PDB file of C-alpha atoms in Angstrom:
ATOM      1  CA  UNK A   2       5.979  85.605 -35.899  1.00 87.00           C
ATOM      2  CA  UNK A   3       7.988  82.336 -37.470  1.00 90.00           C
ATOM      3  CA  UNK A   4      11.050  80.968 -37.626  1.00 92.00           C
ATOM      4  CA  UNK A   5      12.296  79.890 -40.997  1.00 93.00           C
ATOM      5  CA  UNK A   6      14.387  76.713 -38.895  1.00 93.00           C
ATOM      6  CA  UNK A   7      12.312  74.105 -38.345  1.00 94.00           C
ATOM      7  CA  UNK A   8      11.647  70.097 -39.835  1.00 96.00           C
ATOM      8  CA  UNK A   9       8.819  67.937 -39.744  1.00 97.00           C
ATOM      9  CA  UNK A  10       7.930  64.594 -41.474  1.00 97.00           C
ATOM     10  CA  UNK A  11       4.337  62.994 -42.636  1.00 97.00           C
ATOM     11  CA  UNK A  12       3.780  59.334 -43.600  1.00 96.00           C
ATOM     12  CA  UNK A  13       0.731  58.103 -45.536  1.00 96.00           C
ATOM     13  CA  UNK A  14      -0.366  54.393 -46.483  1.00 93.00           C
ATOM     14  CA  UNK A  15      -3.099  53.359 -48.975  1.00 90.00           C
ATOM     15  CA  UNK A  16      -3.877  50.878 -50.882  1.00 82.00           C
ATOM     16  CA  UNK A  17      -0.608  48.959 -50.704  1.00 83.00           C
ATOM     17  CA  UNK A  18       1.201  52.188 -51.403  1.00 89.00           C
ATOM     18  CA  UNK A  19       3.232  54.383 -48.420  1.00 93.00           C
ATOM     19  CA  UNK A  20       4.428  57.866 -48.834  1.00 95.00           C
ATOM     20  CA  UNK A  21       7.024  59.409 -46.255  1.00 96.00           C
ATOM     21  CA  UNK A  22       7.625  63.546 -47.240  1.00 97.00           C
ATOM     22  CA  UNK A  23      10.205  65.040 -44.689  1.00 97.00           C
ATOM     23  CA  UNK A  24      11.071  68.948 -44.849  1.00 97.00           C
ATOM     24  CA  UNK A  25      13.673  70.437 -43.129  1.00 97.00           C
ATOM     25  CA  UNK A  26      14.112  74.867 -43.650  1.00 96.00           C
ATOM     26  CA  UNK A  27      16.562  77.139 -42.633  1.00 94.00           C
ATOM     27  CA  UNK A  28      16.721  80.482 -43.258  1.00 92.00           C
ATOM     28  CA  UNK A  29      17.077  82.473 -47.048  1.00 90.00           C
ATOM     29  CA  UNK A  30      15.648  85.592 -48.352  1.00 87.00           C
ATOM     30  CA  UNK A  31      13.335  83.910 -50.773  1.00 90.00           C
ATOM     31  CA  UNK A  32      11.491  80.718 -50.795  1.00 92.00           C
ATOM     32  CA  UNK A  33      14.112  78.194 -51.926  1.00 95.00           C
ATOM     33  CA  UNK A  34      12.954  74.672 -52.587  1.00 96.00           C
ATOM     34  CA  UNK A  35      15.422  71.569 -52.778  1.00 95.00           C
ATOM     35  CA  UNK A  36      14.525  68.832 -53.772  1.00 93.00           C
ATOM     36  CA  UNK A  37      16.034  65.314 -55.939  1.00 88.00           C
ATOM     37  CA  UNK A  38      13.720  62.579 -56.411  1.00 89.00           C
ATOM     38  CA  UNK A  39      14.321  59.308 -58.372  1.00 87.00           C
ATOM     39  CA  UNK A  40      12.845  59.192 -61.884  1.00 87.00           C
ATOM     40  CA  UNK A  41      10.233  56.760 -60.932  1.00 86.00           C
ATOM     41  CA  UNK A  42       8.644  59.509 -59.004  1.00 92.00           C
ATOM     42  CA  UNK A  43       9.747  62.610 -60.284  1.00 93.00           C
ATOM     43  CA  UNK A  44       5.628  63.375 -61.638  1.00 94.00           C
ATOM     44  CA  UNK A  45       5.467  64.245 -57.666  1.00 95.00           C
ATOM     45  CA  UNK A  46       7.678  67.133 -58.108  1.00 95.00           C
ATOM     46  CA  UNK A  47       5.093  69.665 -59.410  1.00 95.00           C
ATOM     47  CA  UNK A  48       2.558  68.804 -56.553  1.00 95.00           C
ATOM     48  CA  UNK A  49       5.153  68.671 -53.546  1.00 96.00           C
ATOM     49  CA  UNK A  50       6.275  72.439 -54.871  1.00 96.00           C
ATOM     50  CA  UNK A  51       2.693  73.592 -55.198  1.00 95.00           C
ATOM     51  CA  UNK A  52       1.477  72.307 -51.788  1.00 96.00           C
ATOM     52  CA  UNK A  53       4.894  73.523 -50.196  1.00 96.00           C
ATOM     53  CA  UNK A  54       4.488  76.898 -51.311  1.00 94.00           C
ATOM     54  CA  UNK A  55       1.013  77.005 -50.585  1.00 94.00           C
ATOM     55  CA  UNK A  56       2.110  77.313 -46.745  1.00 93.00           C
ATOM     56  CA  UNK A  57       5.703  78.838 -46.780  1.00 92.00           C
ATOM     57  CA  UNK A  58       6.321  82.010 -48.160  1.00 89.00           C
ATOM     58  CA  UNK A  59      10.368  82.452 -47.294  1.00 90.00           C
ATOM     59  CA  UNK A  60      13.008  80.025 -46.501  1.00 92.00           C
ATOM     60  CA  UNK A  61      15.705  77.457 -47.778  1.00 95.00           C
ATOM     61  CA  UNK A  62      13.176  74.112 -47.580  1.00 96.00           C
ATOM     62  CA  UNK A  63      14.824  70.508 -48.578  1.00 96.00           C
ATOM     63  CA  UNK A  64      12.663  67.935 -49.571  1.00 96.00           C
ATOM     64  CA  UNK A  65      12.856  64.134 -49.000  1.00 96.00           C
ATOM     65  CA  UNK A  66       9.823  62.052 -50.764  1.00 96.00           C
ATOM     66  CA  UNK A  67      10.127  58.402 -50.581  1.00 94.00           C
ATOM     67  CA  UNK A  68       7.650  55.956 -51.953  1.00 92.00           C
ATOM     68  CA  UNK A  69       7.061  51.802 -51.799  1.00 88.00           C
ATOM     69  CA  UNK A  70       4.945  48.964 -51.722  1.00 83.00           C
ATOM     70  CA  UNK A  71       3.862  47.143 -49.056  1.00 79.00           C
ATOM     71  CA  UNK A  72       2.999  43.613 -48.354  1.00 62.00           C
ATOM     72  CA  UNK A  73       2.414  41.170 -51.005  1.00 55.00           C
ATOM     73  CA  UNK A  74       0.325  43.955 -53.145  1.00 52.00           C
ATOM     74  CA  UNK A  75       3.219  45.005 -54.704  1.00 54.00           C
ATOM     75  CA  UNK A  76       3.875  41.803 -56.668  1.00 61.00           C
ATOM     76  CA  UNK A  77       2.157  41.206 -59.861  1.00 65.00           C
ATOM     77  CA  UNK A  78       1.760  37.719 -61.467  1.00 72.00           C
ATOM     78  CA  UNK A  79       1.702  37.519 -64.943  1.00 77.00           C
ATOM     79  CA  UNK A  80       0.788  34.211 -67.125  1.00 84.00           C
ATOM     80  CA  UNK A  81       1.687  33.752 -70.527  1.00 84.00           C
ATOM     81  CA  UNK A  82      -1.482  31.746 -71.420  1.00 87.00           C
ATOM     82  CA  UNK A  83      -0.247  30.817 -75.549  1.00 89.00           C
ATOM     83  CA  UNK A  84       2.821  29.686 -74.332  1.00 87.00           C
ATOM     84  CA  UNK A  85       0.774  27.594 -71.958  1.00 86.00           C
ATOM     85  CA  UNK A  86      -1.376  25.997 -74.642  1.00 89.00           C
ATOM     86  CA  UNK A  87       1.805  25.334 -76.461  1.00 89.00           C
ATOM     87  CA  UNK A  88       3.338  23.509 -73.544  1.00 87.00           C
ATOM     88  CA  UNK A  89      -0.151  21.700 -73.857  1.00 90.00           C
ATOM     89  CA  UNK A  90      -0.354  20.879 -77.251  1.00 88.00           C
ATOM     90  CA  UNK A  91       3.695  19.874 -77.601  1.00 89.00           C
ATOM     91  CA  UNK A  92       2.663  17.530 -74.713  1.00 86.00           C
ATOM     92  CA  UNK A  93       0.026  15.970 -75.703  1.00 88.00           C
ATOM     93  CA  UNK A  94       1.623  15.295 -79.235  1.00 89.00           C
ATOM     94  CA  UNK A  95       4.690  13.548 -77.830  1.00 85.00           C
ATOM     95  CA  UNK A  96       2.648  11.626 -75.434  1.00 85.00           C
ATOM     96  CA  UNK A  97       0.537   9.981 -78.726  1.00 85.00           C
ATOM     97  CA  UNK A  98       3.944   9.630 -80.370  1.00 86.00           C
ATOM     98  CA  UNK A  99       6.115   7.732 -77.887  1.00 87.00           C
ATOM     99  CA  UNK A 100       3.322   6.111 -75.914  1.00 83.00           C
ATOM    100  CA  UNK A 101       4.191   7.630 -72.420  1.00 85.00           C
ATOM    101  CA  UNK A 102       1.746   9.157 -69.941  1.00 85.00           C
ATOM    102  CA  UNK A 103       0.325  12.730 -70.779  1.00 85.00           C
ATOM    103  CA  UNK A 104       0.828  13.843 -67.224  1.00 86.00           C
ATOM    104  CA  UNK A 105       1.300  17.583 -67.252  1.00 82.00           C
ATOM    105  CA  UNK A 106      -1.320  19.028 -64.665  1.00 86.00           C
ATOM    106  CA  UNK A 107      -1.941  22.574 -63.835  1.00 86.00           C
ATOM    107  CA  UNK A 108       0.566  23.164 -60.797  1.00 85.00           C
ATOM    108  CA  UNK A 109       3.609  21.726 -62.830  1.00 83.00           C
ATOM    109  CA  UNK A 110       2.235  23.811 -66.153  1.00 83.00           C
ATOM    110  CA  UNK A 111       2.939  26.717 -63.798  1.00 80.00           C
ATOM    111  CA  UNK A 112       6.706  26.046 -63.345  1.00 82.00           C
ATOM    112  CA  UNK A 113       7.346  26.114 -66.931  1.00 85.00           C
ATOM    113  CA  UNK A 114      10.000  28.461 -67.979  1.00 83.00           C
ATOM    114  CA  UNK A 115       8.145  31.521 -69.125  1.00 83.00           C
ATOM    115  CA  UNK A 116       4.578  30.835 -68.178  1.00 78.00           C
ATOM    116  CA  UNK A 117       4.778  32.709 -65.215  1.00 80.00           C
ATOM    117  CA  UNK A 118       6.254  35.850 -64.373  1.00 72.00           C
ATOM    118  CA  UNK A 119       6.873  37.563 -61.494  1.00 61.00           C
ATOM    119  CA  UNK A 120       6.705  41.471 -61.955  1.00 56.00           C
ATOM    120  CA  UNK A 121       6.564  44.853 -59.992  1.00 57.00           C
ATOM    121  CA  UNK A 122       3.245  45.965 -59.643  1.00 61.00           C
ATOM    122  CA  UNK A 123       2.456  49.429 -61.907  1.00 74.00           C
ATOM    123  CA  UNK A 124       2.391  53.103 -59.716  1.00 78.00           C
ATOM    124  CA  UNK A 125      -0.516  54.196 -59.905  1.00 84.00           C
ATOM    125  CA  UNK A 126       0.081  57.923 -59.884  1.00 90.00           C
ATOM    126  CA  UNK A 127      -3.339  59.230 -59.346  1.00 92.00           C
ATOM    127  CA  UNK A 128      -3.042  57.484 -56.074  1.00 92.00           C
ATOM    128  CA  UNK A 129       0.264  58.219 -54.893  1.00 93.00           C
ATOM    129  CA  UNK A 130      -0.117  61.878 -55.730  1.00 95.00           C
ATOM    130  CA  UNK A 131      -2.370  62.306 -53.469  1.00 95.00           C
ATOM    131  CA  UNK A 132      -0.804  60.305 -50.715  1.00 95.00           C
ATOM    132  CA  UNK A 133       2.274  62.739 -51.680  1.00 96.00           C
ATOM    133  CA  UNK A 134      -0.010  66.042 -50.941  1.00 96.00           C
ATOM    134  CA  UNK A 135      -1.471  64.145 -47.594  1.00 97.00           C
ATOM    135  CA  UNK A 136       2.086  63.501 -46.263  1.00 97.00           C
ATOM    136  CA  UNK A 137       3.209  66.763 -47.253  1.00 97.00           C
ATOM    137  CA  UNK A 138       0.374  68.617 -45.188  1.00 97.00           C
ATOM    138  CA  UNK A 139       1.452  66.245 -42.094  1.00 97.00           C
ATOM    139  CA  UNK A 140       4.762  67.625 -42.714  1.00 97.00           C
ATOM    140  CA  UNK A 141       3.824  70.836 -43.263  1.00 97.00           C
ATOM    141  CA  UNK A 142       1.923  70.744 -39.758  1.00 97.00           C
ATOM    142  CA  UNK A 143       4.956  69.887 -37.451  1.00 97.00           C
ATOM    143  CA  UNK A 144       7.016  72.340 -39.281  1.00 96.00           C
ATOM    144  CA  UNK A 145       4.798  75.001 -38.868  1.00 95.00           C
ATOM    145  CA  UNK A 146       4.019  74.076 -35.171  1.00 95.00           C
ATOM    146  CA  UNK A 147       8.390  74.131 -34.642  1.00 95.00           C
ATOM    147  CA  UNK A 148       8.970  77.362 -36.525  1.00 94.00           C
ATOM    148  CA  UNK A 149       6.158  79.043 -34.954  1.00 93.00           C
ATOM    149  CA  UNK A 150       7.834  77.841 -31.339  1.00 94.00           C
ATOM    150  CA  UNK A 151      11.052  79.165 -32.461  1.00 93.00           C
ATOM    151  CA  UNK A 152       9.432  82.047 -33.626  1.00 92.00           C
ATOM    152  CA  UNK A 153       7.985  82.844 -30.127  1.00 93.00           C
ATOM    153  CA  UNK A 154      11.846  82.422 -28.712  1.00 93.00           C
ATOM    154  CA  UNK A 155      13.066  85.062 -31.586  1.00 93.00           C
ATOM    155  CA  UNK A 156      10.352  87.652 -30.293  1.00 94.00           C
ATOM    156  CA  UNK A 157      11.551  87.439 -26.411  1.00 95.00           C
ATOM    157  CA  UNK A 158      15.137  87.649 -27.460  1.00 95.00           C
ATOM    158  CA  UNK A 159      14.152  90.632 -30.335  1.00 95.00           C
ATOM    159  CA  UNK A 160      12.004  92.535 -27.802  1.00 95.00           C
ATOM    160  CA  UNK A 161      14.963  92.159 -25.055  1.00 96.00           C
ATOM    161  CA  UNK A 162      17.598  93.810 -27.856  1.00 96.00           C
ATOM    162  CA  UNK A 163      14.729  96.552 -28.810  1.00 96.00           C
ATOM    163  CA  UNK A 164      14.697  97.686 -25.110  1.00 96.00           C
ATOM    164  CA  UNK A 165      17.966  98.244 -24.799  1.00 96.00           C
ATOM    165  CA  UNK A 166      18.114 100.637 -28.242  1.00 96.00           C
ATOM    166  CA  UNK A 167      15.027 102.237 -26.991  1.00 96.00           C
ATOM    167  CA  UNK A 168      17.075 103.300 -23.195  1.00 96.00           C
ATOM    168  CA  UNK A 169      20.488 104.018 -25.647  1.00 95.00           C
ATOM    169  CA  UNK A 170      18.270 106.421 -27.827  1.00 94.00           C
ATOM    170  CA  UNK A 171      16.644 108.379 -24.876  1.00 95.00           C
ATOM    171  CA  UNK A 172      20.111 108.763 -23.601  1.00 94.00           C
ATOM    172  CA  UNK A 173      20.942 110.084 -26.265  1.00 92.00           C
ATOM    173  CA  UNK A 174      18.362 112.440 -26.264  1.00 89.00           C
ATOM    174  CA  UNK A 175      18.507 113.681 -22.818  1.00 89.00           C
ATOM    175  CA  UNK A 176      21.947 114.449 -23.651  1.00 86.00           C
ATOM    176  CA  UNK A 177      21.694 116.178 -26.589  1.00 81.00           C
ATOM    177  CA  UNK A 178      20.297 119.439 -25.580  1.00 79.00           C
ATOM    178  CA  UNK A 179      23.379 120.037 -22.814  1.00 77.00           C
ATOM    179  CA  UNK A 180      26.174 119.853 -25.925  1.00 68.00           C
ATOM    180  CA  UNK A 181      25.336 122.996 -27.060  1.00 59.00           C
ATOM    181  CA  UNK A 182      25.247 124.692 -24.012  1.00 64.00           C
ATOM    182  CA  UNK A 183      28.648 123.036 -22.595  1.00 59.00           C
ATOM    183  CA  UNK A 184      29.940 123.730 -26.334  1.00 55.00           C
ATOM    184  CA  UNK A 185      29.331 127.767 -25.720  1.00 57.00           C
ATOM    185  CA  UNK A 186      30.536 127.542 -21.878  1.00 58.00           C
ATOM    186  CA  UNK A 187      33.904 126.190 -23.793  1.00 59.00           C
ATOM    187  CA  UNK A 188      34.252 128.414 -26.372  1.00 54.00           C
ATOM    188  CA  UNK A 189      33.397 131.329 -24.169  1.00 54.00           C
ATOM    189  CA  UNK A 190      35.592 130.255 -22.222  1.00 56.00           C
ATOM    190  CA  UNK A 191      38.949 130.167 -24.797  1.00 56.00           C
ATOM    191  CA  UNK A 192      37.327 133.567 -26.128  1.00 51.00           C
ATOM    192  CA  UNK A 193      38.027 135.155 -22.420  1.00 54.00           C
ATOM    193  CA  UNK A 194      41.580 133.477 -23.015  1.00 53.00           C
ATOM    194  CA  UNK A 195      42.772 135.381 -26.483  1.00 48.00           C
ATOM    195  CA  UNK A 196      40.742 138.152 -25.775  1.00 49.00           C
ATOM    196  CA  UNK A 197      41.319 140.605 -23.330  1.00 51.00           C
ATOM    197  CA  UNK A 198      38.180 142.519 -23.501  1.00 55.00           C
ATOM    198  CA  UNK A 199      35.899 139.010 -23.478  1.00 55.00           C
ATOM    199  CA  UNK A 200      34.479 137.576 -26.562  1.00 54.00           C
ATOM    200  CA  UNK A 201      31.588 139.563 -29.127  1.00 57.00           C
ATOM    201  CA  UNK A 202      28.266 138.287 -27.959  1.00 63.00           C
ATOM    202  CA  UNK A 203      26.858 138.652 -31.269  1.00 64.00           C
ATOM    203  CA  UNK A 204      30.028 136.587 -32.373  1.00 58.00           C
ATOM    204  CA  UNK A 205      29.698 134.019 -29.814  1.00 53.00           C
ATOM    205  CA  UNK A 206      25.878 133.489 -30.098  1.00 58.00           C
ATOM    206  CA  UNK A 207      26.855 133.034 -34.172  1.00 62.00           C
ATOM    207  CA  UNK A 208      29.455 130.266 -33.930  1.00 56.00           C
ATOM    208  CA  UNK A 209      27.136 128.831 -30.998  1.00 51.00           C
ATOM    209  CA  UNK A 210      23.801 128.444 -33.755  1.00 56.00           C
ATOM    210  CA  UNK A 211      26.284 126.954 -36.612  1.00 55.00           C
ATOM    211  CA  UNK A 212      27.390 124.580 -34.252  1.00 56.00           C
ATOM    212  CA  UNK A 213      24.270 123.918 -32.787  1.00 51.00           C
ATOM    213  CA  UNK A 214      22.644 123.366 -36.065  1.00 53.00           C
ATOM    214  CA  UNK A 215      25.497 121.166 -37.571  1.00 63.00           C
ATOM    215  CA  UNK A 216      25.174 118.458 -34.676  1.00 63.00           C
ATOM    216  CA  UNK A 217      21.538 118.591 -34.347  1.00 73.00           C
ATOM    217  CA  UNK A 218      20.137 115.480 -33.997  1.00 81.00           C
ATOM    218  CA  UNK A 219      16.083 115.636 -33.244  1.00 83.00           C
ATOM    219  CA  UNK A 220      14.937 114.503 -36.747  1.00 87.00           C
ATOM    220  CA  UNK A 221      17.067 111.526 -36.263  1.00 89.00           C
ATOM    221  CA  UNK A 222      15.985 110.493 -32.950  1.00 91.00           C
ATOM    222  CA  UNK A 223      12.642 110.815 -33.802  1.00 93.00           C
ATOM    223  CA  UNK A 224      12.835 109.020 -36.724  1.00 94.00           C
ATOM    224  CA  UNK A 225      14.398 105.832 -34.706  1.00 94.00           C
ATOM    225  CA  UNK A 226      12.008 105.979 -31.854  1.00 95.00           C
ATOM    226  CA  UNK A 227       9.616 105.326 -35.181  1.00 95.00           C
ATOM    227  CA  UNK A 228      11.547 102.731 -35.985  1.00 95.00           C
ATOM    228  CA  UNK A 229      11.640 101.254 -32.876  1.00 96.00           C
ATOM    229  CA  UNK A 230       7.987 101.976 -32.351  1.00 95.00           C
ATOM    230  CA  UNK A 231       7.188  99.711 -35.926  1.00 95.00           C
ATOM    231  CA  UNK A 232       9.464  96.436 -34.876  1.00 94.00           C
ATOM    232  CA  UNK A 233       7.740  96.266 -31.705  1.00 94.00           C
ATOM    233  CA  UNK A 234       4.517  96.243 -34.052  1.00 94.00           C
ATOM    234  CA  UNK A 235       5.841  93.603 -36.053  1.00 93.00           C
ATOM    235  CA  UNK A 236       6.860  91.609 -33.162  1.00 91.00           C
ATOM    236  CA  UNK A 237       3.350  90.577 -32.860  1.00 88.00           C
ATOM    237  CA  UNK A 238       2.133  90.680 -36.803  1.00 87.00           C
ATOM    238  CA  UNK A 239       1.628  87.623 -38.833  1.00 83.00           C
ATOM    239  CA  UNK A 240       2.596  86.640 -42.183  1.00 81.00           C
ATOM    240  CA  UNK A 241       5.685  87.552 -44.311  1.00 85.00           C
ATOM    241  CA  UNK A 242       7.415  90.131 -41.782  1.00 91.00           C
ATOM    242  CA  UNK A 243      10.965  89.033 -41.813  1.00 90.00           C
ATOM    243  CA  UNK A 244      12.144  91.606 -44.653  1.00 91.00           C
ATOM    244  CA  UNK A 245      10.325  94.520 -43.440  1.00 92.00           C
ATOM    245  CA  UNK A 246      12.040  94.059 -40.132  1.00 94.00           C
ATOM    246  CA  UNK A 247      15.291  94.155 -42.050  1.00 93.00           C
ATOM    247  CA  UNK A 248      14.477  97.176 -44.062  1.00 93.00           C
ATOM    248  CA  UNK A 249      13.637  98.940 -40.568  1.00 94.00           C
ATOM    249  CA  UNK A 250      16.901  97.353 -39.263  1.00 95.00           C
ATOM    250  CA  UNK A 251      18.725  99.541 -42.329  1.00 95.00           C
ATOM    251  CA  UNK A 252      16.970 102.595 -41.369  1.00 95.00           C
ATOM    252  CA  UNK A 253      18.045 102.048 -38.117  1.00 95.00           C
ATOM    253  CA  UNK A 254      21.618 101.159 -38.800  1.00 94.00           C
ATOM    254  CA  UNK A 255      21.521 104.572 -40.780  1.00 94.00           C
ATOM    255  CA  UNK A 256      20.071 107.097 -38.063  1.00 94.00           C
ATOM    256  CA  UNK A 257      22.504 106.078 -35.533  1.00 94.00           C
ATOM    257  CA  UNK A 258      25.746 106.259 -38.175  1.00 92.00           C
ATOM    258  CA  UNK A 259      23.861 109.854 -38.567  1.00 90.00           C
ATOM    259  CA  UNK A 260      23.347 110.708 -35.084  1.00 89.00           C
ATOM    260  CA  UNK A 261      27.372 109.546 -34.352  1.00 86.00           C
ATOM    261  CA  UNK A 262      28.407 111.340 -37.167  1.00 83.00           C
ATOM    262  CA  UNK A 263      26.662 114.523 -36.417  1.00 81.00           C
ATOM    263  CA  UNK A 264      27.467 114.809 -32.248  1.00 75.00           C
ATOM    264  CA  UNK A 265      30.556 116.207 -31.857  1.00 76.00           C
ATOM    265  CA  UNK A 266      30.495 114.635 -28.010  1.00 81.00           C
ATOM    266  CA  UNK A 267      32.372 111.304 -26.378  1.00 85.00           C
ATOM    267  CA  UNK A 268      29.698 110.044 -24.143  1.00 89.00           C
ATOM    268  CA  UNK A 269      27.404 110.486 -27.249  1.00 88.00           C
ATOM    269  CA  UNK A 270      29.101 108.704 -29.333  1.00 89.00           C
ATOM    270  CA  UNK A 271      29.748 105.820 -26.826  1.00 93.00           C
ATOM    271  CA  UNK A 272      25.960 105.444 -26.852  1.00 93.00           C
ATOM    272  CA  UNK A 273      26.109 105.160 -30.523  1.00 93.00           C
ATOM    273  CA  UNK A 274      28.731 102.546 -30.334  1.00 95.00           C
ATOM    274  CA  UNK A 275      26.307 100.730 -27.930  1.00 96.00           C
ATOM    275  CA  UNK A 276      23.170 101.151 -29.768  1.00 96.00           C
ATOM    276  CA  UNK A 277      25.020  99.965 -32.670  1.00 95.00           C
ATOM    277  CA  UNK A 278      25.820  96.629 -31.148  1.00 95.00           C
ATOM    278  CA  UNK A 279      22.246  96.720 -30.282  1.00 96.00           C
ATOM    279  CA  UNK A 280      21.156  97.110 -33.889  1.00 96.00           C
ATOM    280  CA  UNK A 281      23.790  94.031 -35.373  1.00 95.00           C
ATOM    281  CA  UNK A 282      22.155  92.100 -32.758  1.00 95.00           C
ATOM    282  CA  UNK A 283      18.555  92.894 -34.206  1.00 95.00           C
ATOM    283  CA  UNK A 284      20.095  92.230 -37.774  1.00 94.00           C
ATOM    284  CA  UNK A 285      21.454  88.819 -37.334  1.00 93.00           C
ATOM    285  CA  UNK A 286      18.303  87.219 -35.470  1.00 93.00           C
ATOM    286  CA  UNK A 287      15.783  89.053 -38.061  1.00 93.00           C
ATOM    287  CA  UNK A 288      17.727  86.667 -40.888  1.00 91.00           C
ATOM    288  CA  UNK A 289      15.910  83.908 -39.008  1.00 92.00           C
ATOM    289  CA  UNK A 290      12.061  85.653 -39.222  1.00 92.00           C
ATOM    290  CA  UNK A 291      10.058  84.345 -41.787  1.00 89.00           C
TER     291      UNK A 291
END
């Protein structure tokens, strides 16, 4: 079982190049990925969905993808060699005209005004797309590791709430049988009140069944100890379990409003309230499985 909370961060460098990819999730019922990145780089957002979605299957995931040179590879120096040969020739020319010294040597043709220029060194995107994927995977990794933790905190806490609806729906159970038979002690009873020669036993045993089949109950218990019986098989699955858990959670939700509904008896229907509270419980910490 995973979490879908969890961040982690991977950092790559290559060639002059270094790639930082940080993810951060929270929970949604569908994979969700977030992500702005500056024009200069936006070729990485095909790969950095791909490889995302390669290893998360539900979740809201943002995505932070920074990339930049490093050291003095990211400088490129250009030389416009024609306008050089013209600073050459125009030199040269002048210095036969007037008489003066030709003196223009290498190092001060270099700090001619547009011989050399100083210029950002080209991505190469072959390179940093894989750099991109690499830091990604690193990322990936911690994430994974942190939800999986999380994960392993949501199962003690889910297991401690499914306990609990497992005692409320025996006690329910073991209670069951005796509203019947308190039901026809009571309306015996009233019967012996109006009716001065005692109530019909055919009569009695009649309005006894009706009753006894209109707050029957068995079906639904024993479809929530199924219920109950599947999340604790979940609890220890793998994969994409989070919206099977909440489709059980529904069912679940739905037998008790049945049972509460159906047994016309107080302390009943206080166990309901309870296993109820049980259930939301379940509900809101199932958002959070992956």
């Amino acid at each position: 079982m995973q979490s879908m909370t969890g961040c982690g961060i991977g950092r790559v460098l290559n060639d002059g190049w270094e790639v930082t990819a940080e993810l951060k999730t929270v929970n949604h019922r569908f994979l969700d990925i977030s992500m702005r990145l500056p024009r200069n780089i936006s070729f990485l957002e095909k790969i950095a969905r791909d490889t995302i979605g390669s290893v998360l299957k539900r979740g809201h995931a943002e995505v932070f993808l920074t990339v930049k040179k490093t050291g003095a590879s990211g400088t490129e120096i250009s030389i416009d060699r024609e306008l050089a040969k013209q600073y050459c020739e125009a030199g040269k020319a002048l210095s036969e005209e007037t008489g003066a010294e030709y003196d223009l040597s290498v190092s001060k043709l270099l700090r001619l005004e547009g011989v050399t220029t100083l210029g950002e060194r080209e991505m190469d995107q072959e390179l940093v797309s894989v750099l991109c994927a690499d830091a990604l995977k690193q990322a990936l990794m911690q994430l994974t590791e942190m939800r999986k933790k999380e994960g392993e905190h949501l199962k003690e806490d889910l297991r401690t709430h499914l306990d609990a609806a497992a005692v409320l729906r025996n006690r329910i159970a073991g209670r069951a049988p005796s509203v019947v038979s308190e039901y026809r002690e009571r309306l015996e009873g009233r019967l012996k009140t109006l009716l001065s020669d005692g109530a019909d036993p055919q009569r009695l045993a009649q309005e006894v069944a009706i009753m006894a089949d209109r707050c029957a109950i068995d079906e639904e218990l024993s479809r929530l100890e199924s219920h109950l019986r599947q999340m604790r098989v979940y609890l220890d699955a793998e994969g994409e379990i989070g919206k099977k858990m909440d489709f059980l959670i529904q069912e679940m939700n739905r037998e008790a409003n049945t049972i509460g509904s159906k047994a016309q008896d107080t302390e009943i229907a206080q166990y309901v309230v309870d296993l109820k509270s049980e259930i939301e419980k379940l509900r809101e910490q199932i958002q959070n499985v992956e």
